[in-house]
C-alpha positions as CSV (number, residue, x, y, z in Angstrom):
1,X,99.5,95.1,148.9
2,X,99.8,91.5,148.9
3,X,103.4,90.1,146.7
4,X,102.6,89.3,143.0
5,X,104.4,86.1,141.9
6,X,105.5,84.8,138.8
7,X,104.1,81.9,137.9
8,X,105.4,80.9,134.4
9,X,107.4,78.1,134.8
10,X,103.8,76.8,136.8
11,X,102.1,77.8,133.2
12,X,104.7,75.9,131.1
13,X,104.9,72.3,133.8
14,X,100.8,72.5,132.8
15,X,100.7,73.2,129.5
16,X,103.4,70.8,128.8
17,X,102.2,67.8,131.2
18,X,98.2,68.4,128.5
19,X,100.8,68.4,125.6
20,X,101.5,64.9,126.7
21,X,98.4,64.1,127.7
22,X,96.5,64.6,124.3
23,X,99.1,62.6,123.0
24,X,102.3,64.8,121.5
25,X,105.7,64.0,122.3
26,X,108.7,65.3,123.3
27,X,110.1,66.5,119.3
28,X,106.5,67.4,118.2
29,X,106.4,69.5,121.1
30,X,109.3,71.2,120.4
31,X,108.7,71.8,117.2
32,X,105.2,73.1,117.9
33,X,106.9,76.2,120.9
34,X,109.5,76.3,117.7
35,X,106.9,77.4,115.4
36,X,105.5,79.6,118.0
37,X,108.8,81.3,118.6
38,X,109.9,81.6,115.0
39,X,107.0,83.0,113.0
40,X,107.6,82.3,109.3
41,X,107.1,85.8,107.4
42,X,103.3,86.3,105.7
43,X,103.0,86.6,101.9
44,X,102.5,90.3,101.2
45,X,98.5,90.8,99.2
46,X,99.0,91.7,95.5
47,X,97.1,95.0,96.3
48,X,99.8,95.9,99.7
49,X,102.5,95.2,96.7
50,X,101.4,97.7,94.5
51,X,100.9,100.1,97.1
52,X,104.5,99.5,98.5
53,X,106.0,100.0,95.4
54,X,103.9,103.1,94.6
55,X,104.8,104.8,97.6
56,X,108.8,103.9,96.7
57,X,108.5,105.8,93.3
58,X,106.7,108.8,94.8
59,X,110.2,108.7,97.2
60,X,112.1,108.8,94.6
61,X,110.5,111.6,92.6
62,X,110.4,113.7,95.5
63,X,113.8,113.3,96.3
64,X,114.9,114.0,92.0
65,X,112.4,116.8,92.5
66,X,114.2,118.4,95.8
67,X,117.6,117.4,93.6
68,X,116.7,120.1,90.8
69,X,114.6,122.0,92.3
70,X,117.0,124.9,92.3
71,X,118.2,124.1,88.2
72,X,115.0,124.4,87.1
73,X,113.6,127.3,88.6
74,X,116.8,129.7,87.8
75,X,116.6,130.2,84.3
76,X,120.9,131.0,84.4
77,X,121.9,128.0,85.6
78,X,121.1,125.3,83.2
79,X,120.1,124.8,79.5
80,X,116.5,124.7,78.0
81,X,117.7,121.4,76.0
82,X,118.4,120.0,80.5
83,X,115.4,121.9,81.7
84,X,113.3,119.7,79.0
85,X,115.0,116.7,80.1
86,X,114.0,117.2,84.1
87,X,110.4,117.6,82.9
88,X,110.9,114.3,81.2
89,X,112.4,112.1,83.8
90,X,109.8,113.7,86.1
91,X,106.4,112.3,83.7
């Protein structure tokens, strides 16, 4: 089987020469290459933001219910007032 050769440097040289031939100067070329490496984070759409917030709320509610499950189920662990408080927080 034939050995493969890394052609990365050849590609970089070809793209550099082509960019210069299209009128890019060194500063513009450096800025362009940096933009490929360090991309700006995309703004999330409102629906995605709302979905993430809903998911976080569900996770918090699940954690709260798990934390208070034993107290709520056992009739002798907490008073009726504390049970009402738990129901109020969950709702």
